PDB file of C-alpha atoms in Angstrom:
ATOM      1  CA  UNK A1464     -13.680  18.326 107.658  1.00  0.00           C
ATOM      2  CA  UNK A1465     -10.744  20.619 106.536  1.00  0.00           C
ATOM      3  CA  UNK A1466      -7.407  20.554 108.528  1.00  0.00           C
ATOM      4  CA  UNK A1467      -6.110  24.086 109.374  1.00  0.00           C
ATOM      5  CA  UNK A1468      -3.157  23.557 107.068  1.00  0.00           C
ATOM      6  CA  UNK A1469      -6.031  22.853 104.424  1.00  0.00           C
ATOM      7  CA  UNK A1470      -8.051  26.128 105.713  1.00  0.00           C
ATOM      8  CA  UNK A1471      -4.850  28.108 104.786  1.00  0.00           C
ATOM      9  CA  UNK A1472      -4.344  26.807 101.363  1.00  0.00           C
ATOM     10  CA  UNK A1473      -7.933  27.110 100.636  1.00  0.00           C
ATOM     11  CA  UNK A1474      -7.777  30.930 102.248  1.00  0.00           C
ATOM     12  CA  UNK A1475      -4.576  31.581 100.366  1.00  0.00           C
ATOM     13  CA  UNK A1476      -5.951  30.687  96.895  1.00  0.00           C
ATOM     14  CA  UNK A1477      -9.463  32.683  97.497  1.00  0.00           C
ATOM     15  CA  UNK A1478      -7.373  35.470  98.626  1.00  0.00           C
ATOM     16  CA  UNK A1479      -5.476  35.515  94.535  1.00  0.00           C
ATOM     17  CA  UNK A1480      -8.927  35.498  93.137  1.00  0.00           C
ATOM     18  CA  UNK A1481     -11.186  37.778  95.252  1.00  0.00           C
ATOM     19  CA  UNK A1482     -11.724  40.940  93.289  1.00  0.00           C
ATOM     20  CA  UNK A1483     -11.043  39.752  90.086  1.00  0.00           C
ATOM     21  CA  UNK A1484     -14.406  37.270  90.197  1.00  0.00           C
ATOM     22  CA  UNK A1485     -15.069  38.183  86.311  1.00  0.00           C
ATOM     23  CA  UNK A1486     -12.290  37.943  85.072  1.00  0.00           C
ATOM     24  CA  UNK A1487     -11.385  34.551  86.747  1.00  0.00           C
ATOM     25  CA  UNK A1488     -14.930  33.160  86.313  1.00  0.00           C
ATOM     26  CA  UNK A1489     -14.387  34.530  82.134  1.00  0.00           C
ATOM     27  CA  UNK A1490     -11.466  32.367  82.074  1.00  0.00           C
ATOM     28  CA  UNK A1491     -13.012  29.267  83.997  1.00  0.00           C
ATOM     29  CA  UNK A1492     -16.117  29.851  81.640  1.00  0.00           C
ATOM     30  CA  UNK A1493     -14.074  29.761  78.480  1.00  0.00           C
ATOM     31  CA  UNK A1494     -12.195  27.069  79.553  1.00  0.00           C
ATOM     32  CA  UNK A1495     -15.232  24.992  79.887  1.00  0.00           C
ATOM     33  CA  UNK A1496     -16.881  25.592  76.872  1.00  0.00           C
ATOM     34  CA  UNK A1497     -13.689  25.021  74.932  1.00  0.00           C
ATOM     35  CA  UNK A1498     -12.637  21.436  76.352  1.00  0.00           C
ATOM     36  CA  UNK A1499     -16.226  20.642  77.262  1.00  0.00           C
ATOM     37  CA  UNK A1500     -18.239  22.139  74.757  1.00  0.00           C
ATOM     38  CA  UNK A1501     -21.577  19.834  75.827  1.00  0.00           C
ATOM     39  CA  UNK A1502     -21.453  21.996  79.336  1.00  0.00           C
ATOM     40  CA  UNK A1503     -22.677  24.825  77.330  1.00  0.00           C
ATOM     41  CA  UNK A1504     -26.196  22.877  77.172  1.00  0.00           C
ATOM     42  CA  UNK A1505     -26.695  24.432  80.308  1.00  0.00           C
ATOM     43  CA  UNK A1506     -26.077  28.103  79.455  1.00  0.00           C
ATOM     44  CA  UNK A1507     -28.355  30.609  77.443  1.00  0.00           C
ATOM     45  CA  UNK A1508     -27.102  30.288  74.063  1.00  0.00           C
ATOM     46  CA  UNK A1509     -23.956  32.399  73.251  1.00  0.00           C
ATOM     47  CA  UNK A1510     -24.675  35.300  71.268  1.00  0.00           C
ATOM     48  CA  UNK A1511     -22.186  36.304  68.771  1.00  0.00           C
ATOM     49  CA  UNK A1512     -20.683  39.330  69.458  1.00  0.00           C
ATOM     50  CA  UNK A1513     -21.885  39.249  73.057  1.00  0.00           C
ATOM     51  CA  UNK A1514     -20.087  36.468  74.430  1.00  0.00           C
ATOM     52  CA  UNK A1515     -17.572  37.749  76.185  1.00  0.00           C
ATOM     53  CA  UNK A1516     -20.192  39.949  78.271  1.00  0.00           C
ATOM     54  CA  UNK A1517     -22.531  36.692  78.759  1.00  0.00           C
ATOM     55  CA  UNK A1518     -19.447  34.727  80.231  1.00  0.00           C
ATOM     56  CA  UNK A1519     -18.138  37.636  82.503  1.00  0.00           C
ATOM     57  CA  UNK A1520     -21.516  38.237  83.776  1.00  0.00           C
ATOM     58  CA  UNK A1521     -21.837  34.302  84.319  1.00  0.00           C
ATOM     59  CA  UNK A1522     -18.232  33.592  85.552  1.00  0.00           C
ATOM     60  CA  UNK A1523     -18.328  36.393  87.862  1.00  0.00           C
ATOM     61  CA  UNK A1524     -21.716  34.885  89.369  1.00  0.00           C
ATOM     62  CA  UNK A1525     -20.366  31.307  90.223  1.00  0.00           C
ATOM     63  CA  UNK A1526     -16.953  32.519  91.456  1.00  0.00           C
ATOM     64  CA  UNK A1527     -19.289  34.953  94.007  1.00  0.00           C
ATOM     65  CA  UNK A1528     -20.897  31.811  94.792  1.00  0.00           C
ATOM     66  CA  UNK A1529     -17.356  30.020  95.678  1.00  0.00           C
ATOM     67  CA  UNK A1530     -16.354  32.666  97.808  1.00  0.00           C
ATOM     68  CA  UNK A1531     -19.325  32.241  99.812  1.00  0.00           C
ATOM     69  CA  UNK A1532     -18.463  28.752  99.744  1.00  0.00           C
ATOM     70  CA  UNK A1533     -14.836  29.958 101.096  1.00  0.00           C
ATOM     71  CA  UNK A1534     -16.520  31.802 103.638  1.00  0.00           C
ATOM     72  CA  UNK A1535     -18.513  29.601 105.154  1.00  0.00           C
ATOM     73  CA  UNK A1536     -16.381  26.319 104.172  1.00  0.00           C
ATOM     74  CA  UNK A1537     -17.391  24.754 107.748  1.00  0.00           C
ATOM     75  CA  UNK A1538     -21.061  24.725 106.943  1.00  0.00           C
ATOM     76  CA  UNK A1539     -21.286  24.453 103.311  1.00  0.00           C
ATOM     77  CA  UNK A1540     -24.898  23.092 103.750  1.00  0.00           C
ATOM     78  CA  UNK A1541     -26.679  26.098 104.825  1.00  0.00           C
ATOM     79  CA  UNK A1542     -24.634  28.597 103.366  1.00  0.00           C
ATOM     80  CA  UNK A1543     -25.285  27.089 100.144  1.00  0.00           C
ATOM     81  CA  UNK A1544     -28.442  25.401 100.831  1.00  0.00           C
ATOM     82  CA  UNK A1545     -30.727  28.551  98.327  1.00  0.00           C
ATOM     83  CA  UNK A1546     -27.752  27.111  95.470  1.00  0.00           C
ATOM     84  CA  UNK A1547     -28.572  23.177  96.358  1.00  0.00           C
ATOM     85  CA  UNK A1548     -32.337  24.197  95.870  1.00  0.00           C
ATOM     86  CA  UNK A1549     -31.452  26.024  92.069  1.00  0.00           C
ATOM     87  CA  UNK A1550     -29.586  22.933  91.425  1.00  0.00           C
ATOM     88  CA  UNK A1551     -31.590  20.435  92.433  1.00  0.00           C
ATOM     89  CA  UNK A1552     -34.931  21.627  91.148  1.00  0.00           C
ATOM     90  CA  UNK A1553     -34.565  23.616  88.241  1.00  0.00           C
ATOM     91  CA  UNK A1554     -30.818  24.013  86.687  1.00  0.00           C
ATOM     92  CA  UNK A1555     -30.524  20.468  87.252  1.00  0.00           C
ATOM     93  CA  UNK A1556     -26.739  19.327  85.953  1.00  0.00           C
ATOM     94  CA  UNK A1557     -25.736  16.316  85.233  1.00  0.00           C
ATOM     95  CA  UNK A1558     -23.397  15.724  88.410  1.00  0.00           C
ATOM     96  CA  UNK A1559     -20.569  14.649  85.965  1.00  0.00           C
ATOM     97  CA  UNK A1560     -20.309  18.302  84.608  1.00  0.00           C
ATOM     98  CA  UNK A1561     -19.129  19.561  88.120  1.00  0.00           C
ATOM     99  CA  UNK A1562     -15.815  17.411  87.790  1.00  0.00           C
ATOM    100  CA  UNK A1563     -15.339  19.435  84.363  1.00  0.00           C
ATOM    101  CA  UNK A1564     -16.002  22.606  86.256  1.00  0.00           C
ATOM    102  CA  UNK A1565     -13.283  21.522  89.010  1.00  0.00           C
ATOM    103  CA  UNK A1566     -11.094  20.408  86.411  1.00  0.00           C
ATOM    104  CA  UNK A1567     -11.088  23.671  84.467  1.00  0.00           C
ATOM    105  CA  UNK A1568     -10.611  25.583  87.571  1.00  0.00           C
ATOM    106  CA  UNK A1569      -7.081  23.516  88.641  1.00  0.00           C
ATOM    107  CA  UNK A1570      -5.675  24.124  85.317  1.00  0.00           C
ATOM    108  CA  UNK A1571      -6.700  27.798  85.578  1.00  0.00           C
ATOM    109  CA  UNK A1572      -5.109  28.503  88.896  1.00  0.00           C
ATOM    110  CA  UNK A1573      -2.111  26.229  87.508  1.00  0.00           C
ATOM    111  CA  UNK A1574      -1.974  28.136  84.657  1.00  0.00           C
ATOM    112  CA  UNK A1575      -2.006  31.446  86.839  1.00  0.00           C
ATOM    113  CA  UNK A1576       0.332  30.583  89.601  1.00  0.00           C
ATOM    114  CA  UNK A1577       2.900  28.274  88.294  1.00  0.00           C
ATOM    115  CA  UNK A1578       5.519  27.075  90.898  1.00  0.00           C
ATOM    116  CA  UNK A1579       3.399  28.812  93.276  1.00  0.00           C
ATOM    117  CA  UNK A1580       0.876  26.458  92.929  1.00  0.00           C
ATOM    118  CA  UNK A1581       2.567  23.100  95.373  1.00  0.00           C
ATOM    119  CA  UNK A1582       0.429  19.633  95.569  1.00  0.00           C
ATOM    120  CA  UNK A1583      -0.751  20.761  98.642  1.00  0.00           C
ATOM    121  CA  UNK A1584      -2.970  23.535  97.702  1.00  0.00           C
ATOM    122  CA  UNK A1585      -3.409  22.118  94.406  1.00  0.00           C
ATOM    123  CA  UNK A1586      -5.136  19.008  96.851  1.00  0.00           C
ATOM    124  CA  UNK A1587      -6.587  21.364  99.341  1.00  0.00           C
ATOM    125  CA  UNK A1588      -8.359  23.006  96.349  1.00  0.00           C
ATOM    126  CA  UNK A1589      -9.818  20.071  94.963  1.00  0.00           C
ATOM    127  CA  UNK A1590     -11.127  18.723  98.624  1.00  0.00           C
ATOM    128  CA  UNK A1591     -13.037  21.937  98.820  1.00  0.00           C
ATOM    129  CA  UNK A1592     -14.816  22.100  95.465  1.00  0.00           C
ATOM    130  CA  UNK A1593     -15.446  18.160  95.519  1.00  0.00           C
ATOM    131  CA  UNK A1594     -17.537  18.957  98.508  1.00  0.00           C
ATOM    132  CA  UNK A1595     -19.194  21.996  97.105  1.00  0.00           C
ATOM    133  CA  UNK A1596     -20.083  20.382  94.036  1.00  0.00           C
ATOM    134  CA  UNK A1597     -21.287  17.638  96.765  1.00  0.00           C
ATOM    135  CA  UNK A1598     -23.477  19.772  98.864  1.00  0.00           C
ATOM    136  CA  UNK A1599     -24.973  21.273  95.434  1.00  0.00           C
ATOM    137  CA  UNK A1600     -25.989  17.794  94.086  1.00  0.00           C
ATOM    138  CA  UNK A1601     -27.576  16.305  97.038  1.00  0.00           C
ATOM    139  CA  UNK A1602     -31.109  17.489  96.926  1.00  0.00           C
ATOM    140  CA  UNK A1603     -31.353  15.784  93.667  1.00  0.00           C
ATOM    141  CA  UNK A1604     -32.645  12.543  94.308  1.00  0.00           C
TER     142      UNK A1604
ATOM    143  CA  UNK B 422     -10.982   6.380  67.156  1.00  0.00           C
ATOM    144  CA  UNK B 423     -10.090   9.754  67.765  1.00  0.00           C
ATOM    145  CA  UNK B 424      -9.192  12.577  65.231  1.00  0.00           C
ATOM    146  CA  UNK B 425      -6.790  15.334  65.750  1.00  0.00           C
ATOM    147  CA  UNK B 426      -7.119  18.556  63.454  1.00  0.00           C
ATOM    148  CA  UNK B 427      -3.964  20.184  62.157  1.00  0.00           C
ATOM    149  CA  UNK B 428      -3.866  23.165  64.659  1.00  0.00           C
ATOM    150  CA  UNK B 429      -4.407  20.416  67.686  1.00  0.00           C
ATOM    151  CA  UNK B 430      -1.483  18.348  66.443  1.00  0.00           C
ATOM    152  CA  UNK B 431       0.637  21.385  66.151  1.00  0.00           C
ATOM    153  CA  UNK B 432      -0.122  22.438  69.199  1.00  0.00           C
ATOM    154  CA  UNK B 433       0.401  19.049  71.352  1.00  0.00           C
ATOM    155  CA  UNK B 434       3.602  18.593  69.409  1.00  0.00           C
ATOM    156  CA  UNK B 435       5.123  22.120  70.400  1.00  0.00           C
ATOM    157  CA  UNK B 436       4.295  21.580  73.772  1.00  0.00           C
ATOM    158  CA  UNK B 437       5.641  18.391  74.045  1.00  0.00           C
ATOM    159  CA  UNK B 438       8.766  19.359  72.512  1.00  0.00           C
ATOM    160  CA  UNK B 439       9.598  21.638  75.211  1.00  0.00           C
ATOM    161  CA  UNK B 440       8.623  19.078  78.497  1.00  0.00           C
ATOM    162  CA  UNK B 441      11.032  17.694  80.593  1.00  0.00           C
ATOM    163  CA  UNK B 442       9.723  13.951  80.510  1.00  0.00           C
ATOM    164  CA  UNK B 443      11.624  12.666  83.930  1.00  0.00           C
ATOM    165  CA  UNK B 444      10.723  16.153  85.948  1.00  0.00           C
ATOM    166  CA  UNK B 445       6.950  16.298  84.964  1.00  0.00           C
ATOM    167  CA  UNK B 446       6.309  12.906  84.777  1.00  0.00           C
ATOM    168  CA  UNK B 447       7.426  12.642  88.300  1.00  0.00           C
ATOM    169  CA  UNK B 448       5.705  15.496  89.241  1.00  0.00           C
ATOM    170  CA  UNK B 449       2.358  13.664  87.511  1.00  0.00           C
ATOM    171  CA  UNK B 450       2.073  10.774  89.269  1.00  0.00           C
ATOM    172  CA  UNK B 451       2.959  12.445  92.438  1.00  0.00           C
ATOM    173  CA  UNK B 452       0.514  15.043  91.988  1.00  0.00           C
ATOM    174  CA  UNK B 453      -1.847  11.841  91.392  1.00  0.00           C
ATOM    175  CA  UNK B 454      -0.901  10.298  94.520  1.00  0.00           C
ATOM    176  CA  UNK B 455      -1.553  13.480  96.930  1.00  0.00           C
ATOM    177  CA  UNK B 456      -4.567  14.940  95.326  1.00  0.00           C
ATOM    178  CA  UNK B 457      -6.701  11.490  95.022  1.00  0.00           C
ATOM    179  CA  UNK B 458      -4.975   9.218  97.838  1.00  0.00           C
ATOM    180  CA  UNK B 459      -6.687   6.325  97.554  1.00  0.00           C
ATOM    181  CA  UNK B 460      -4.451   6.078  93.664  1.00  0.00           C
ATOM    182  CA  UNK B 461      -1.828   4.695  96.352  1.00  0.00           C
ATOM    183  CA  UNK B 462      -3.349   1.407  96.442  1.00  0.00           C
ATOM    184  CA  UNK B 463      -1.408   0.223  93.387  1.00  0.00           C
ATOM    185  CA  UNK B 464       1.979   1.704  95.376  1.00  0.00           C
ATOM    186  CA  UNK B 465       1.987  -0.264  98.089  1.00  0.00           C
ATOM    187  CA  UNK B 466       5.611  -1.129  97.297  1.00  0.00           C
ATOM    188  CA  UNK B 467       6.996   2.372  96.883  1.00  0.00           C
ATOM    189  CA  UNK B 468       8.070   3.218 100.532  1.00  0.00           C
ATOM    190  CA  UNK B 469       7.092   6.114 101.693  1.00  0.00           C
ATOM    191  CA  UNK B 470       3.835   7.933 101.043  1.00  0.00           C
ATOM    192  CA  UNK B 471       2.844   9.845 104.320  1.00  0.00           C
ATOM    193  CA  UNK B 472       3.103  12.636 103.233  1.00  0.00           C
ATOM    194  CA  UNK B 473       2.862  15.314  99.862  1.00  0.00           C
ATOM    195  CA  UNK B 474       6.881  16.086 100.242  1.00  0.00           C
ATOM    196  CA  UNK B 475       7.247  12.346 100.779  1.00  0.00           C
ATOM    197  CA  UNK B 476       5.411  11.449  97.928  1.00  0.00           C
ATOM    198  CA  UNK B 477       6.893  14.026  95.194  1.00  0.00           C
ATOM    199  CA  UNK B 478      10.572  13.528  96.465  1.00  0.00           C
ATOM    200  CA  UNK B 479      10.262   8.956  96.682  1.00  0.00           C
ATOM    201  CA  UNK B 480      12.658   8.164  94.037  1.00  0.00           C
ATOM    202  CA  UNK B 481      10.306   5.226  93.484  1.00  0.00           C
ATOM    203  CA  UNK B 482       7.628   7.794  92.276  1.00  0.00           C
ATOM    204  CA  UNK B 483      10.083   9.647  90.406  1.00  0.00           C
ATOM    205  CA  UNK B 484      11.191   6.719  88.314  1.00  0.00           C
ATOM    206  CA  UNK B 485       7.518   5.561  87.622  1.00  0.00           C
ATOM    207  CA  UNK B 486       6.426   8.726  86.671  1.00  0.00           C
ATOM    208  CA  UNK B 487       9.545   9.404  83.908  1.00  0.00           C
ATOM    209  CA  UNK B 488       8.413   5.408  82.590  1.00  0.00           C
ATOM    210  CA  UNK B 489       4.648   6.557  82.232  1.00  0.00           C
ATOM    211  CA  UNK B 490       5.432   9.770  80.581  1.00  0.00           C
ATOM    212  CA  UNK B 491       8.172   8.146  78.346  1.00  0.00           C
ATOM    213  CA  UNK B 492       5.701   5.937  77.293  1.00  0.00           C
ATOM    214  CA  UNK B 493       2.709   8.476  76.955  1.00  0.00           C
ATOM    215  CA  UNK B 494       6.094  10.300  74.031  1.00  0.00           C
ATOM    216  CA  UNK B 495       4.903   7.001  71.659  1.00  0.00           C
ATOM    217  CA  UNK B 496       0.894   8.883  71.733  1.00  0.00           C
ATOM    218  CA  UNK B 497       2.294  12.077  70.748  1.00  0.00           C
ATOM    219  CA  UNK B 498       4.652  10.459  68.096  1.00  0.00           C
ATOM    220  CA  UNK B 499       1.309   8.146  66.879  1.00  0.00           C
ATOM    221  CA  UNK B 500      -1.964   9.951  67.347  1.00  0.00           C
ATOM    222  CA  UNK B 501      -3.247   8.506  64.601  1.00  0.00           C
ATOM    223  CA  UNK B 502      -3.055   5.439  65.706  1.00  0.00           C
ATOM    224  CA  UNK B 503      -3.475   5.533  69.289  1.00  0.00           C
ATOM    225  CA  UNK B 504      -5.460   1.761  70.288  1.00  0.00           C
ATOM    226  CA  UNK B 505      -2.394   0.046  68.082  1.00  0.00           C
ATOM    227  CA  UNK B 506       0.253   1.887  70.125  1.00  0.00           C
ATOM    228  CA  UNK B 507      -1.184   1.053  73.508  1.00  0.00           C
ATOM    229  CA  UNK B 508      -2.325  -2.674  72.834  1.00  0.00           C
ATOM    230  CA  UNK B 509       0.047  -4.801  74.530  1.00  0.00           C
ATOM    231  CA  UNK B 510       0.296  -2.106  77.627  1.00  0.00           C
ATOM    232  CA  UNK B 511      -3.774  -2.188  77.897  1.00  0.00           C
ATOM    233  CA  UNK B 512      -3.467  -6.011  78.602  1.00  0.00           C
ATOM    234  CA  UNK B 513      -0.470  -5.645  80.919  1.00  0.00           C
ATOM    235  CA  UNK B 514      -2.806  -2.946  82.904  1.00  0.00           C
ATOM    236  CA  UNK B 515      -6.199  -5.506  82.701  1.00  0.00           C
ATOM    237  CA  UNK B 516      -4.003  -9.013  82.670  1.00  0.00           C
ATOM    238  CA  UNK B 517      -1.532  -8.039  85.452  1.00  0.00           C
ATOM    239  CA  UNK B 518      -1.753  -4.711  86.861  1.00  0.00           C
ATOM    240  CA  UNK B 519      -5.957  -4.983  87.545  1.00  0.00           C
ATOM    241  CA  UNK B 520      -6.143  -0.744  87.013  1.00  0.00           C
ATOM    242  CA  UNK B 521      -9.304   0.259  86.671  1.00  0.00           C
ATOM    243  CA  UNK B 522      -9.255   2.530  83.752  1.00  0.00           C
ATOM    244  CA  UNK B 523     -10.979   5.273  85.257  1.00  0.00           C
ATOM    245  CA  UNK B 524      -7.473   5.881  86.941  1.00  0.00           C
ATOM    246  CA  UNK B 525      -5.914   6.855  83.543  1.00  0.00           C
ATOM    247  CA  UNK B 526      -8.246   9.878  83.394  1.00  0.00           C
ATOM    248  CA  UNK B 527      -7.623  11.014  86.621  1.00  0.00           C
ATOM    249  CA  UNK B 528      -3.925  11.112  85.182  1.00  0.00           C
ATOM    250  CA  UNK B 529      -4.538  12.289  82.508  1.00  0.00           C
ATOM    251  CA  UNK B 530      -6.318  15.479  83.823  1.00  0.00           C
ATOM    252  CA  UNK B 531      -3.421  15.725  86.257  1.00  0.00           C
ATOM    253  CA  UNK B 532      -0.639  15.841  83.367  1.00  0.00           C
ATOM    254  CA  UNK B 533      -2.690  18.661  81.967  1.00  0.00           C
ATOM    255  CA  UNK B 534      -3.020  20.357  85.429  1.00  0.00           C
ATOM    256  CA  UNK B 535       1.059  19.894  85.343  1.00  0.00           C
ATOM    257  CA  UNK B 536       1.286  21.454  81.868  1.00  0.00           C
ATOM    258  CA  UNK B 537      -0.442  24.335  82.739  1.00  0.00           C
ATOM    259  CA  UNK B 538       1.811  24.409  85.252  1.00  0.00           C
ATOM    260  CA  UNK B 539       4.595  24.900  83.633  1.00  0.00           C
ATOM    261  CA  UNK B 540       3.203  27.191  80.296  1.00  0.00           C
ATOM    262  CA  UNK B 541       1.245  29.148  82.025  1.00  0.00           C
ATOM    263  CA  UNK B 542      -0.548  32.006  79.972  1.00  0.00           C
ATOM    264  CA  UNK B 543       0.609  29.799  76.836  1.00  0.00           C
ATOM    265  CA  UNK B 544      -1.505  27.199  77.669  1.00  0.00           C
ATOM    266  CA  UNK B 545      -4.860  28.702  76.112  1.00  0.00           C
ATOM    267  CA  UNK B 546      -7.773  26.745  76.615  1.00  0.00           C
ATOM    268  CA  UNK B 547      -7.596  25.686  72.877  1.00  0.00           C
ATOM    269  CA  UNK B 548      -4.063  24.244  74.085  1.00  0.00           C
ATOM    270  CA  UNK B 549      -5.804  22.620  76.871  1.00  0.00           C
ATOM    271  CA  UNK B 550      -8.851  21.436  74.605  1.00  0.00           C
ATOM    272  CA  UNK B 551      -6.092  19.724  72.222  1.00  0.00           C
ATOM    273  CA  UNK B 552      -4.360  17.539  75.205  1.00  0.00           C
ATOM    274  CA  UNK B 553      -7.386  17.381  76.601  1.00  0.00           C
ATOM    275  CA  UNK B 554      -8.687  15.135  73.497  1.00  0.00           C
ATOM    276  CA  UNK B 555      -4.970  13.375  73.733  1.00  0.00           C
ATOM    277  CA  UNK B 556      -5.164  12.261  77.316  1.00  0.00           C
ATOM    278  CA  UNK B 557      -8.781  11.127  76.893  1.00  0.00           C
ATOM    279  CA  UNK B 558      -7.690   9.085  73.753  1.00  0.00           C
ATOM    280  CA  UNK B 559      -4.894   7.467  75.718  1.00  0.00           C
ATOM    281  CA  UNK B 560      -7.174   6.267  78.569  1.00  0.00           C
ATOM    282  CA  UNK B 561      -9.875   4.780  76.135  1.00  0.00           C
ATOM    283  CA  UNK B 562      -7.296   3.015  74.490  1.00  0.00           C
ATOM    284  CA  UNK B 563      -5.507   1.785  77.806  1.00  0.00           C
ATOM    285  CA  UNK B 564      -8.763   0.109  78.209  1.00  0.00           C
ATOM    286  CA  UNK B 565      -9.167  -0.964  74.653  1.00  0.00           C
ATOM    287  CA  UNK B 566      -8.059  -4.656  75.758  1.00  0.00           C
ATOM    288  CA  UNK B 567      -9.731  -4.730  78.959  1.00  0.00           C
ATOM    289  CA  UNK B 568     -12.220  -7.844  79.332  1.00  0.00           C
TER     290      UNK B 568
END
């Protein structure tokens, strides 16, 4: 499903977030509610004053989960099959939020790596979290 | 018809000001080409497209991609008045180009993946949430005209 050279890129750009989860998934988070401010439908409500914990706590959850995901990018189904479930049956998102999610995370990483970041990881990125996001929508019908 | 506050038309302005039109609007529709190939369909005269290096160094792409971000300059000089500015190129894109318009969001989202790019830190998510709301006006009014 992923070429090697695709593996790499994938590997590469897991390897510039892993260990900085919340403050990566803080970022994504803000970015999301900022540009997309109907995602945050899906959140507890933001509590002045505590937002900033709420997000980190919350970013640094779902870029945990995408490392999994990174781990076991071969066999996304049953690695992520106890997420599909969460998804599916109670969190239940729209499936159009996920391409807002994706979205925010390109122009993070763009936004963090610059140059660095070529139109072939920049691709290779996108590939993987299209199929995440696909794997965690599929148990919704 | 979309609305821009004060703060968001200062800050698409500034950035604009400092973009190189013919480098990132190459670098757009490239970008467009690589990440979601199947936007090649509309290309099919451009030469070569095997590869991502092939794509974002065809001069063909490189020329297309300066015209489409020259032309996105007359949104950021009229966003008031964006479905007026982008009438007659919303029936060239229905009448003789047949693009669906779900192809100007995709590029839109990839000219703000490009602007990130290049502004890094600068480009704040209220930055993002401003161009954001200018590349979302452009495509609805691309397909003001459609029928």
């Amino acid at each position: 499903m992923f070429s090697a050279e695709e593996r790499s890129h994938i590997v590469q750009i897991w390897n510039y977030l892993s260990g900085h989860e919340a403050i990566f998934g803080t970022e994504l988070l803000q970015r999301l509610f900022t540009v997309y401010p109907s995602t945050k439908s899906y959140f507890p409500p933001l509590i002045p004053g505590l937002e900033l914990t709420q997000m980190q706590n919350h970013g640094e959850q779902i870029l945990m989960a995408v490392g999994v995901a990174v781990d076991n990018m071969y066999d996304l189904r049953t690695a992520l099959s106890g997420l599909a479930d969460l998804h599916a049956y109670s969190l239940r998102v729209e499936p159009t939020n996920f391409h807002f999610l994706i979205h925010c995370f390109q122009v993070m990483l763009a936004s963090h790596l610059q140059s660095e970041y070529t139109a072939e990881m920049h691709a290779a990125w996108d590939k993987f979290l299209t199929n995440v996001a696909v794997v965690l929508t599929e148990k919704y019908h | 018809m979309v609305h821009f506050t004060a703060e968001e038309k200062n800050a698409i302005t500034t950035t604009w000001g400092k973009v190189n039109v013919e480098e990132t609007g190459g670098e757009a529709l490239g970008r467009l080409l690589v990440v979601y190939p199947w936007t090649q369909r509309f290309f099919d005269s451009f030469g070569n497209l095997s590869s991502a290096s092939a794509i974002l160094g065809n001069p063909k792409v490189k020329a297309h991609g300066k015209k489409v971000l020259t032309s996105f300059g007359d949104a950021v000089k009229n966003l008031d008045n964006l479905k007026a500015t982008f009438s007659k190129l919303s029936e060239l894109h229905c009448d003789k180009l047949h693009v669906d318009p779900e192809n100007f969001r995709l590029l839109g989202n990839i000219l703000v993946i490009c602007l990130a790019e290049h502004f890094g830190k600068d480009f704040t998510p209220e930055v993002q949430a401003a161009w954001q709301k200018l590349v979302a006006g452009v495509a609805t009014a691309l397909a003001h005209k459609y029928h």
